[in-house]
PDB file of N, CA, C and O in Angstrom:
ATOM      1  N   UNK F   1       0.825  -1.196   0.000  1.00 91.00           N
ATOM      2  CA  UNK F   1       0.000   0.000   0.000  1.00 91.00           C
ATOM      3  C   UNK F   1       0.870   1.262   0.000  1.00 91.00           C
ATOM      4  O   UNK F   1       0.503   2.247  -0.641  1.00 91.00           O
ATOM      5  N   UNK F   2       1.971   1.263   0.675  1.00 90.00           N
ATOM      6  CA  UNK F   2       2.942   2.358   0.838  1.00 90.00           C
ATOM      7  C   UNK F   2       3.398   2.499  -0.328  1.00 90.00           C
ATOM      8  O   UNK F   2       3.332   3.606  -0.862  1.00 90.00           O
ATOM      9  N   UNK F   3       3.955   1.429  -0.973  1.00 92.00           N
ATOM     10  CA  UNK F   3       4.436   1.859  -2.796  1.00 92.00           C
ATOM     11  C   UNK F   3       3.558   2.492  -3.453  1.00 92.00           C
ATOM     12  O   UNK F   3       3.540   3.653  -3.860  1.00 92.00           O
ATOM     13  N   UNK F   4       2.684   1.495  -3.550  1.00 93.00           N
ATOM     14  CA  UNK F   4       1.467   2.348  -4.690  1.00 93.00           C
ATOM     15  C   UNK F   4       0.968   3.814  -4.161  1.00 93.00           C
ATOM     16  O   UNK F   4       0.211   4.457  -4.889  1.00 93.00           O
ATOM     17  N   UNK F   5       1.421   4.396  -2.786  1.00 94.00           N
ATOM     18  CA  UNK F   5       1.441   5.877  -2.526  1.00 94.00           C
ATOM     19  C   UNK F   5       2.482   6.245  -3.106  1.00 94.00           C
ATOM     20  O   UNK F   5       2.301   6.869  -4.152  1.00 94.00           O
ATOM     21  N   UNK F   6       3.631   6.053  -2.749  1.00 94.00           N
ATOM     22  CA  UNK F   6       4.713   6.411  -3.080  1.00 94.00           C
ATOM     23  C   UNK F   6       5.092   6.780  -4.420  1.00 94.00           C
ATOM     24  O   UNK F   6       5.820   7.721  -4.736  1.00 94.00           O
ATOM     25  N   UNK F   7       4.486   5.885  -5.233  1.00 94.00           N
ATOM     26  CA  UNK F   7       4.659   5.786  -6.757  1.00 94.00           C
ATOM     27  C   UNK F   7       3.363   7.051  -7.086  1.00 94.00           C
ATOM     28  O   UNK F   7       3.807   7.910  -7.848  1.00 94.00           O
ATOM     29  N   UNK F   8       2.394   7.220  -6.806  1.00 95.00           N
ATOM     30  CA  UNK F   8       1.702   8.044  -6.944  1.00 95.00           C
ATOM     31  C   UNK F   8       2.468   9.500  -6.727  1.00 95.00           C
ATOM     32  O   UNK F   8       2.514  10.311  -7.651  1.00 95.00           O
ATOM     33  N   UNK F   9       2.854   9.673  -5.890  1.00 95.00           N
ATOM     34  CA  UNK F   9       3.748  10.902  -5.273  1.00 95.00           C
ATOM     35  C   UNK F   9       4.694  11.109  -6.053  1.00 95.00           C
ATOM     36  O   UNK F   9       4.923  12.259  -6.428  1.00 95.00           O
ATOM     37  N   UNK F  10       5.397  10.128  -6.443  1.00 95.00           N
ATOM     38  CA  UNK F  10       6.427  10.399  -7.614  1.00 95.00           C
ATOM     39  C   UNK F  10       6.133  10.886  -8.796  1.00 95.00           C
ATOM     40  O   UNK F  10       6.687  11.786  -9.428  1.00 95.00           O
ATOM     41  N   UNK F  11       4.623   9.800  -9.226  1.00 96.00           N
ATOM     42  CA  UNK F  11       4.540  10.529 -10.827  1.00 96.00           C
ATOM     43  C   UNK F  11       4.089  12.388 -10.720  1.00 96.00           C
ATOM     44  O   UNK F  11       4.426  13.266 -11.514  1.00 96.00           O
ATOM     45  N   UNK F  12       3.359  12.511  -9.635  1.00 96.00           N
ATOM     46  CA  UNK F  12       2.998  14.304  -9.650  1.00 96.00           C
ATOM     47  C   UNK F  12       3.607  14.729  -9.178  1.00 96.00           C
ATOM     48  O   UNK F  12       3.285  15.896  -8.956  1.00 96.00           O
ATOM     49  N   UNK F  13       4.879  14.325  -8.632  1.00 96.00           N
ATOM     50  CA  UNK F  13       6.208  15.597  -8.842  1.00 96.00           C
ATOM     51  C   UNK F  13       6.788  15.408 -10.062  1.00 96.00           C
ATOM     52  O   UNK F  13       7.419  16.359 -10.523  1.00 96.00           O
ATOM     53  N   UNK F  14       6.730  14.582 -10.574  1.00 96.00           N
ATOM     54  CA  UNK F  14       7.453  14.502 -11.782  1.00 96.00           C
ATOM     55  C   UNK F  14       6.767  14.855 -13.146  1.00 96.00           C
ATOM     56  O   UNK F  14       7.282  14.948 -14.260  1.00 96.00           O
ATOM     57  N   UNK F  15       4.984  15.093 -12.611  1.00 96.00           N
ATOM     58  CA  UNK F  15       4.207  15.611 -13.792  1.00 96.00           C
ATOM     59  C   UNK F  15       4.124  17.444 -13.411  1.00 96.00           C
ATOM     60  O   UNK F  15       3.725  18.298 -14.203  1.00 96.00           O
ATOM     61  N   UNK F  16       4.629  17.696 -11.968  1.00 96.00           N
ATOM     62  CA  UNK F  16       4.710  19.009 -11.966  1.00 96.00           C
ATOM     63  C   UNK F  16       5.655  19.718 -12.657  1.00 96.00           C
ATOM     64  O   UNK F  16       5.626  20.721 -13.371  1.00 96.00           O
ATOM     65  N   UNK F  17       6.833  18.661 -12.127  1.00 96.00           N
ATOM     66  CA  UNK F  17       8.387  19.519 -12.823  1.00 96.00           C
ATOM     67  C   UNK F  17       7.968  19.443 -14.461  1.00 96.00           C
ATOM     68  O   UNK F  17       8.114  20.489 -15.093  1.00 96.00           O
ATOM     69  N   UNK F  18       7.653  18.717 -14.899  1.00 95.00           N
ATOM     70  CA  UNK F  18       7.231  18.923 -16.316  1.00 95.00           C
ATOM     71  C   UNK F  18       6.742  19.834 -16.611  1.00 95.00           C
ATOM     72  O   UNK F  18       7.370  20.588 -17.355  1.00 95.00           O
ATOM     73  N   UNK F  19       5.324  20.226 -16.153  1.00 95.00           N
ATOM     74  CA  UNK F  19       4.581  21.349 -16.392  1.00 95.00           C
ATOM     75  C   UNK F  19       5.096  22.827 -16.221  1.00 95.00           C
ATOM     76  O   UNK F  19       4.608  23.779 -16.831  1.00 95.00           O
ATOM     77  N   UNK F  20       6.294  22.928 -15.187  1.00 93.00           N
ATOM     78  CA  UNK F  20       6.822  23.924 -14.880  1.00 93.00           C
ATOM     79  C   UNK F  20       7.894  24.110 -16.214  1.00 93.00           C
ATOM     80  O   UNK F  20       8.110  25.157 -16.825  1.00 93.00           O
ATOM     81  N   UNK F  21       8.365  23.048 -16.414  1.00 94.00           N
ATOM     82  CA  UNK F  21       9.474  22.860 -17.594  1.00 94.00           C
ATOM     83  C   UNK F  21       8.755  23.616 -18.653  1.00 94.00           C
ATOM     84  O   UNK F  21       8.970  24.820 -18.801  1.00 94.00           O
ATOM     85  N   UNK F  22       8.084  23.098 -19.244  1.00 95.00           N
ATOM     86  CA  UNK F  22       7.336  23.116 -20.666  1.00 95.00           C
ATOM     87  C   UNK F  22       6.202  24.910 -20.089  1.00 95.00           C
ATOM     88  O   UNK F  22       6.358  25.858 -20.859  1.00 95.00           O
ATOM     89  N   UNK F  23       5.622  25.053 -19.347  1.00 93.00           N
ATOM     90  CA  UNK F  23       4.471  26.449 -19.097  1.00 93.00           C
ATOM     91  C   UNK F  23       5.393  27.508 -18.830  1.00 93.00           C
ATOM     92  O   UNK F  23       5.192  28.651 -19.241  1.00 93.00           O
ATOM     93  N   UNK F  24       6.683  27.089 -17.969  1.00 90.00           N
ATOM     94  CA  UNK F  24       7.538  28.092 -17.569  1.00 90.00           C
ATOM     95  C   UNK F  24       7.564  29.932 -18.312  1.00 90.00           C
ATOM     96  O   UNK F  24       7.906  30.865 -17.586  1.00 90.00           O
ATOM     97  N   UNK F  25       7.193  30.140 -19.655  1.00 90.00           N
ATOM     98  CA  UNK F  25       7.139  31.211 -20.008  1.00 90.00           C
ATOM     99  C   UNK F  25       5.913  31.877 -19.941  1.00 90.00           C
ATOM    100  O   UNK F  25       5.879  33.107 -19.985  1.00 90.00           O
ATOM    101  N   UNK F  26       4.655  31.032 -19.816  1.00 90.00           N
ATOM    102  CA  UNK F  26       3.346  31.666 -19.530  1.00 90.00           C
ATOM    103  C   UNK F  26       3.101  31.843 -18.375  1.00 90.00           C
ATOM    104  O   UNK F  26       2.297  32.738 -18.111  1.00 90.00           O
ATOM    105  N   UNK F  27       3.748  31.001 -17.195  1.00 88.00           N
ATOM    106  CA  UNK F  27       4.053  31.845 -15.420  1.00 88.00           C
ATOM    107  C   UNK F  27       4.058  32.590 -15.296  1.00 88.00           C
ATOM    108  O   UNK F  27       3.237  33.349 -14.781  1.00 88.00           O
ATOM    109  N   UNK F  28       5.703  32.828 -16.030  1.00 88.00           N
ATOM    110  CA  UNK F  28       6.259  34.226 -15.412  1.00 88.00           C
ATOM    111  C   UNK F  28       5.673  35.540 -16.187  1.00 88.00           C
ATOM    112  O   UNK F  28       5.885  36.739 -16.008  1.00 88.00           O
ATOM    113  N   UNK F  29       5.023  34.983 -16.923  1.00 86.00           N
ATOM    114  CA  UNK F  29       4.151  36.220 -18.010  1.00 86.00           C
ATOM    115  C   UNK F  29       3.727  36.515 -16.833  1.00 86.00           C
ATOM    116  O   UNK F  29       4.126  37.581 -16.364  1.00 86.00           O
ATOM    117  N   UNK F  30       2.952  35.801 -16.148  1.00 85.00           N
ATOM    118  CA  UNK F  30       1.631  36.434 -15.333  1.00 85.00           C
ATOM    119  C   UNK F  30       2.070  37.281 -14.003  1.00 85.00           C
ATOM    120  O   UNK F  30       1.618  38.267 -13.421  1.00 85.00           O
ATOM    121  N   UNK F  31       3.259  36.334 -13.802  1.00 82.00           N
ATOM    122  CA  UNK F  31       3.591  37.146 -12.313  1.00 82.00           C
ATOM    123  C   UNK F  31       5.257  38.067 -12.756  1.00 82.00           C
ATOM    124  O   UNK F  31       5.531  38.822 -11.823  1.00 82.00           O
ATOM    125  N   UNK F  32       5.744  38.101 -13.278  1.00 78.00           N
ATOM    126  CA  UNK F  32       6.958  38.918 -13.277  1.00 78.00           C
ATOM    127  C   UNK F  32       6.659  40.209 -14.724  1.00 78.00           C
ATOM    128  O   UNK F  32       6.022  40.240 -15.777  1.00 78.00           O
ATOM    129  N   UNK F  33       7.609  41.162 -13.903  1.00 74.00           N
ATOM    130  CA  UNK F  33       7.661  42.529 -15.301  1.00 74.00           C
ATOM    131  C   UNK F  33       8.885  41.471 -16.477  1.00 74.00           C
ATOM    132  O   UNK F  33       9.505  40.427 -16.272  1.00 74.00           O
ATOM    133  N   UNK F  34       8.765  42.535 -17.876  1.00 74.00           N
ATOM    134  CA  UNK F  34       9.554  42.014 -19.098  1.00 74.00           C
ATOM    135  C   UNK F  34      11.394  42.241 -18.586  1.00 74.00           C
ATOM    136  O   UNK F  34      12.429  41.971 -19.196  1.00 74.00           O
ATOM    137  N   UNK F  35      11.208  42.714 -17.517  1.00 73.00           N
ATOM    138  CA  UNK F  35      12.904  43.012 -17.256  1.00 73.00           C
ATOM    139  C   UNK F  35      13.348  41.273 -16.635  1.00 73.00           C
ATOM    140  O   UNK F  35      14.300  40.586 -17.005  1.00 73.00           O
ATOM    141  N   UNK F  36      12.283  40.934 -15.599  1.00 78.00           N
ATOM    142  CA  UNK F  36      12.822  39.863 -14.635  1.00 78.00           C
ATOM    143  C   UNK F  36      12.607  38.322 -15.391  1.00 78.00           C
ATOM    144  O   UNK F  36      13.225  37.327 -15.013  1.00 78.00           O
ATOM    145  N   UNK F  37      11.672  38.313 -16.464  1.00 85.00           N
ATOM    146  CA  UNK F  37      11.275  37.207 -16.980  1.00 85.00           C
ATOM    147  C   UNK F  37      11.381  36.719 -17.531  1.00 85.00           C
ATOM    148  O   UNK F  37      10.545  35.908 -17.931  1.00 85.00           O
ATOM    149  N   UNK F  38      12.837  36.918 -18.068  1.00 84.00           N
ATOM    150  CA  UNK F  38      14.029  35.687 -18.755  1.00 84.00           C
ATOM    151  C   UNK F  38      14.618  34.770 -17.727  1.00 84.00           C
ATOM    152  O   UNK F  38      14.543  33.545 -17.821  1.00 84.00           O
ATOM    153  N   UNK F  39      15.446  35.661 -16.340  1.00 86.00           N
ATOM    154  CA  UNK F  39      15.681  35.053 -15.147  1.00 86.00           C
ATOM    155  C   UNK F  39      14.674  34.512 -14.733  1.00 86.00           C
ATOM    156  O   UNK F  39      14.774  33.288 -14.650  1.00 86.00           O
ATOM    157  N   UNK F  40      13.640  34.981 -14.406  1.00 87.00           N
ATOM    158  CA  UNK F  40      12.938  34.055 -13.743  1.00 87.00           C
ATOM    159  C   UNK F  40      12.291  32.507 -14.870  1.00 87.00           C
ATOM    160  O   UNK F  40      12.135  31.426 -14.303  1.00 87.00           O
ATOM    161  N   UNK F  41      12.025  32.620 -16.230  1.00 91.00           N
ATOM    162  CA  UNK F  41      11.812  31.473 -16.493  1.00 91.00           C
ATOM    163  C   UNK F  41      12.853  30.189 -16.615  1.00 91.00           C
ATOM    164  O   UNK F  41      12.496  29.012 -16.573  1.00 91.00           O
ATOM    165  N   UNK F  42      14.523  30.764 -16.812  1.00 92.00           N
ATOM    166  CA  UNK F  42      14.995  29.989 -16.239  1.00 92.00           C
ATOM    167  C   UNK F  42      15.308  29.002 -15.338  1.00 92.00           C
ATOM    168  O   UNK F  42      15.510  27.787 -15.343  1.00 92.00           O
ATOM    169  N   UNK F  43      15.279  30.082 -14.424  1.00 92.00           N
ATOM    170  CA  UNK F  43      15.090  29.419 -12.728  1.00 92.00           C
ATOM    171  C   UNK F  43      13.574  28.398 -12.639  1.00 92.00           C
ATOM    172  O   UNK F  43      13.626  27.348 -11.998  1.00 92.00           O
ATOM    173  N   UNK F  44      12.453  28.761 -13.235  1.00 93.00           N
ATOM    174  CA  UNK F  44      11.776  27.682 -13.465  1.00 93.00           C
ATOM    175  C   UNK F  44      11.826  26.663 -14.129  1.00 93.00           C
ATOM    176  O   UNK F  44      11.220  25.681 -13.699  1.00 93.00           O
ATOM    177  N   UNK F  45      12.439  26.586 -15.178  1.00 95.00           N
ATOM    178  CA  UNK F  45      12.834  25.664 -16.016  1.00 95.00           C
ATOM    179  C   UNK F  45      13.931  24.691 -15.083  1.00 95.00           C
ATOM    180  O   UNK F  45      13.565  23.529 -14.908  1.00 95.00           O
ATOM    181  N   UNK F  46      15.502  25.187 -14.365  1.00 96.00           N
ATOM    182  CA  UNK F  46      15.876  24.370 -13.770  1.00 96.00           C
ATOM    183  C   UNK F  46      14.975  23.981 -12.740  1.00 96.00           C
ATOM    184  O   UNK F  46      15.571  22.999 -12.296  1.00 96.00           O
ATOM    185  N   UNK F  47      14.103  24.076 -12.170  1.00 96.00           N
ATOM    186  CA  UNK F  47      13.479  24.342 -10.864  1.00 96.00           C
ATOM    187  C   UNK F  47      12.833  22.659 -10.882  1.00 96.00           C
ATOM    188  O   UNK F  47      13.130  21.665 -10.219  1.00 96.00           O
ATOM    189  N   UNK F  48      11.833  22.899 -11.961  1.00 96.00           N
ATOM    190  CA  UNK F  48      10.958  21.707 -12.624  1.00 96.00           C
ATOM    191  C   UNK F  48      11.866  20.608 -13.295  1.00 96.00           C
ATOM    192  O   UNK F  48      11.562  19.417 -13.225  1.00 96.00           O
ATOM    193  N   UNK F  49      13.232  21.150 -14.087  1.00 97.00           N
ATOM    194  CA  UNK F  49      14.196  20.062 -14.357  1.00 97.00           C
ATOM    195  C   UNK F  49      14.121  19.304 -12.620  1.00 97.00           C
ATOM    196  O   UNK F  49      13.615  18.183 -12.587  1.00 97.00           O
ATOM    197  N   UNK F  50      14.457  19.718 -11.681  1.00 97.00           N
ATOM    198  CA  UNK F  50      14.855  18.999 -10.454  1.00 97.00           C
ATOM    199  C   UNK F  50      13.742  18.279 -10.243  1.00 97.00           C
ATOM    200  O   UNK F  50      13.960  17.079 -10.075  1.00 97.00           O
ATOM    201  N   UNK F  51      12.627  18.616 -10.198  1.00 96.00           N
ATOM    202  CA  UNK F  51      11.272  18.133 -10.001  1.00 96.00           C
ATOM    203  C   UNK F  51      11.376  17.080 -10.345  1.00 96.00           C
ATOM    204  O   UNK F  51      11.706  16.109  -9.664  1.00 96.00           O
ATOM    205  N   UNK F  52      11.005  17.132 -11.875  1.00 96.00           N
ATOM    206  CA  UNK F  52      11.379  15.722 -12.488  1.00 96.00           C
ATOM    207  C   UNK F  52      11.984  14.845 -11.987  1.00 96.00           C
ATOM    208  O   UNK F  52      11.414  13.837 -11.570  1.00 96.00           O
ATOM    209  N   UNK F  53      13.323  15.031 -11.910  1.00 97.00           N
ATOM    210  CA  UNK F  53      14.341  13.976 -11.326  1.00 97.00           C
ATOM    211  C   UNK F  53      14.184  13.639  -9.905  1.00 97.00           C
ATOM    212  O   UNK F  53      14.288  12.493  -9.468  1.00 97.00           O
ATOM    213  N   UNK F  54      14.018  14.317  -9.446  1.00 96.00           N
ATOM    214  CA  UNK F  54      13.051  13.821  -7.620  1.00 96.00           C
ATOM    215  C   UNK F  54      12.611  12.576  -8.341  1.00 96.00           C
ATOM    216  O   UNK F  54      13.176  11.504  -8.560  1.00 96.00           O
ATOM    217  N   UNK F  55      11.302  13.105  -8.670  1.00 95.00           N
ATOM    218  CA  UNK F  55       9.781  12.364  -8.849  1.00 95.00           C
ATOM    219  C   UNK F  55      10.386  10.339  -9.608  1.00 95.00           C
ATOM    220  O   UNK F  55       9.896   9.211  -9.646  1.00 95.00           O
ATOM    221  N   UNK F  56      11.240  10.801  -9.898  1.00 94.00           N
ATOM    222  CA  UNK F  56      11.578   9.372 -10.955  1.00 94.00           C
ATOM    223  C   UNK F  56      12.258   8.568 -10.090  1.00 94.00           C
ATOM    224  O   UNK F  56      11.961   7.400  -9.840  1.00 94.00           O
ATOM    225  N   UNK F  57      13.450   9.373  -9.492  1.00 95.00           N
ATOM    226  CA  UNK F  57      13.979   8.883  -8.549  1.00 95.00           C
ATOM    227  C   UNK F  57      13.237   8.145  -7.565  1.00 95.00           C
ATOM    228  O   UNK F  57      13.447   6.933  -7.510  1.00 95.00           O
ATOM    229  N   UNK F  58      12.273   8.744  -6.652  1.00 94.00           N
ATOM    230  CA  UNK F  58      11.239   8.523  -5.906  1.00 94.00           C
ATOM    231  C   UNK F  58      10.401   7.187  -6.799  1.00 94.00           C
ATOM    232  O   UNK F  58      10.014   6.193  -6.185  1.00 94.00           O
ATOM    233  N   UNK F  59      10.214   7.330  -8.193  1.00 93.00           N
ATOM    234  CA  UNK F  59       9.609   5.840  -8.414  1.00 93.00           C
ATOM    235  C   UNK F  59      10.707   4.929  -8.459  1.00 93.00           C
ATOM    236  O   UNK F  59      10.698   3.949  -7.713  1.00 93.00           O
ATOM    237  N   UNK F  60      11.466   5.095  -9.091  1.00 93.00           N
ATOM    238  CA  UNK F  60      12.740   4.386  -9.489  1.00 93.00           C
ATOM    239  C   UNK F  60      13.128   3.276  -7.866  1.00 93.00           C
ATOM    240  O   UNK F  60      13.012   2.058  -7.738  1.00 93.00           O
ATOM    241  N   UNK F  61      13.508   4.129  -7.046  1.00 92.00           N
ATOM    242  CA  UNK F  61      13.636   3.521  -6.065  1.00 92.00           C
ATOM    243  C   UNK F  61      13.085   2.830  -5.081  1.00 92.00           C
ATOM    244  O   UNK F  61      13.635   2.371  -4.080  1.00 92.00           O
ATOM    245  N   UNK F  62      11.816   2.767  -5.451  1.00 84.00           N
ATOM    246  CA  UNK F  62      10.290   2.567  -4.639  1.00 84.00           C
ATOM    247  C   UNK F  62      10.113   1.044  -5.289  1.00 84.00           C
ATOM    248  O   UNK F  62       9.950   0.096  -4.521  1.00 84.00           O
ATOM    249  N   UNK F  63      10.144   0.867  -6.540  1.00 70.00           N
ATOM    250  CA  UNK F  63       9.879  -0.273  -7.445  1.00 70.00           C
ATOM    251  C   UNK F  63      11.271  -1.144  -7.229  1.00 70.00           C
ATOM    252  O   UNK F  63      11.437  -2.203  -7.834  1.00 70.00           O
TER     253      UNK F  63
END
């Protein structure tokens, strides 16, 4: 029962970091001015890269 949580938990960090990966420029549209929102979609982009790799890890090692 604990895996099949676990594995659950993994895939939606790892479907977040995605979403952050891939939306990252329509975010920071919403919340940052045109000066900050190259830096900041970066920093989301690595942010959600990490995500990902959590989340897999977390299945990876669970299975």
């Amino acid at each position: 029962m604990l895996q099949i949580i676990l594995i659950i938990v993994g895939l939606l960090v790892a479907l977040f970091g995605t979403i952050c990966i891939f939306d990252a420029r329509v975010i920071t549209k919403k919340l940052f001015s045109f000066g900050d929102q190259n830096e900041a979609t970066m920093g989301l982009k690595i942010i959600g890269f990490i995500l990902f790799i959590i989340g897999f890890l977390v299945i990876f090692f669970n299975i």
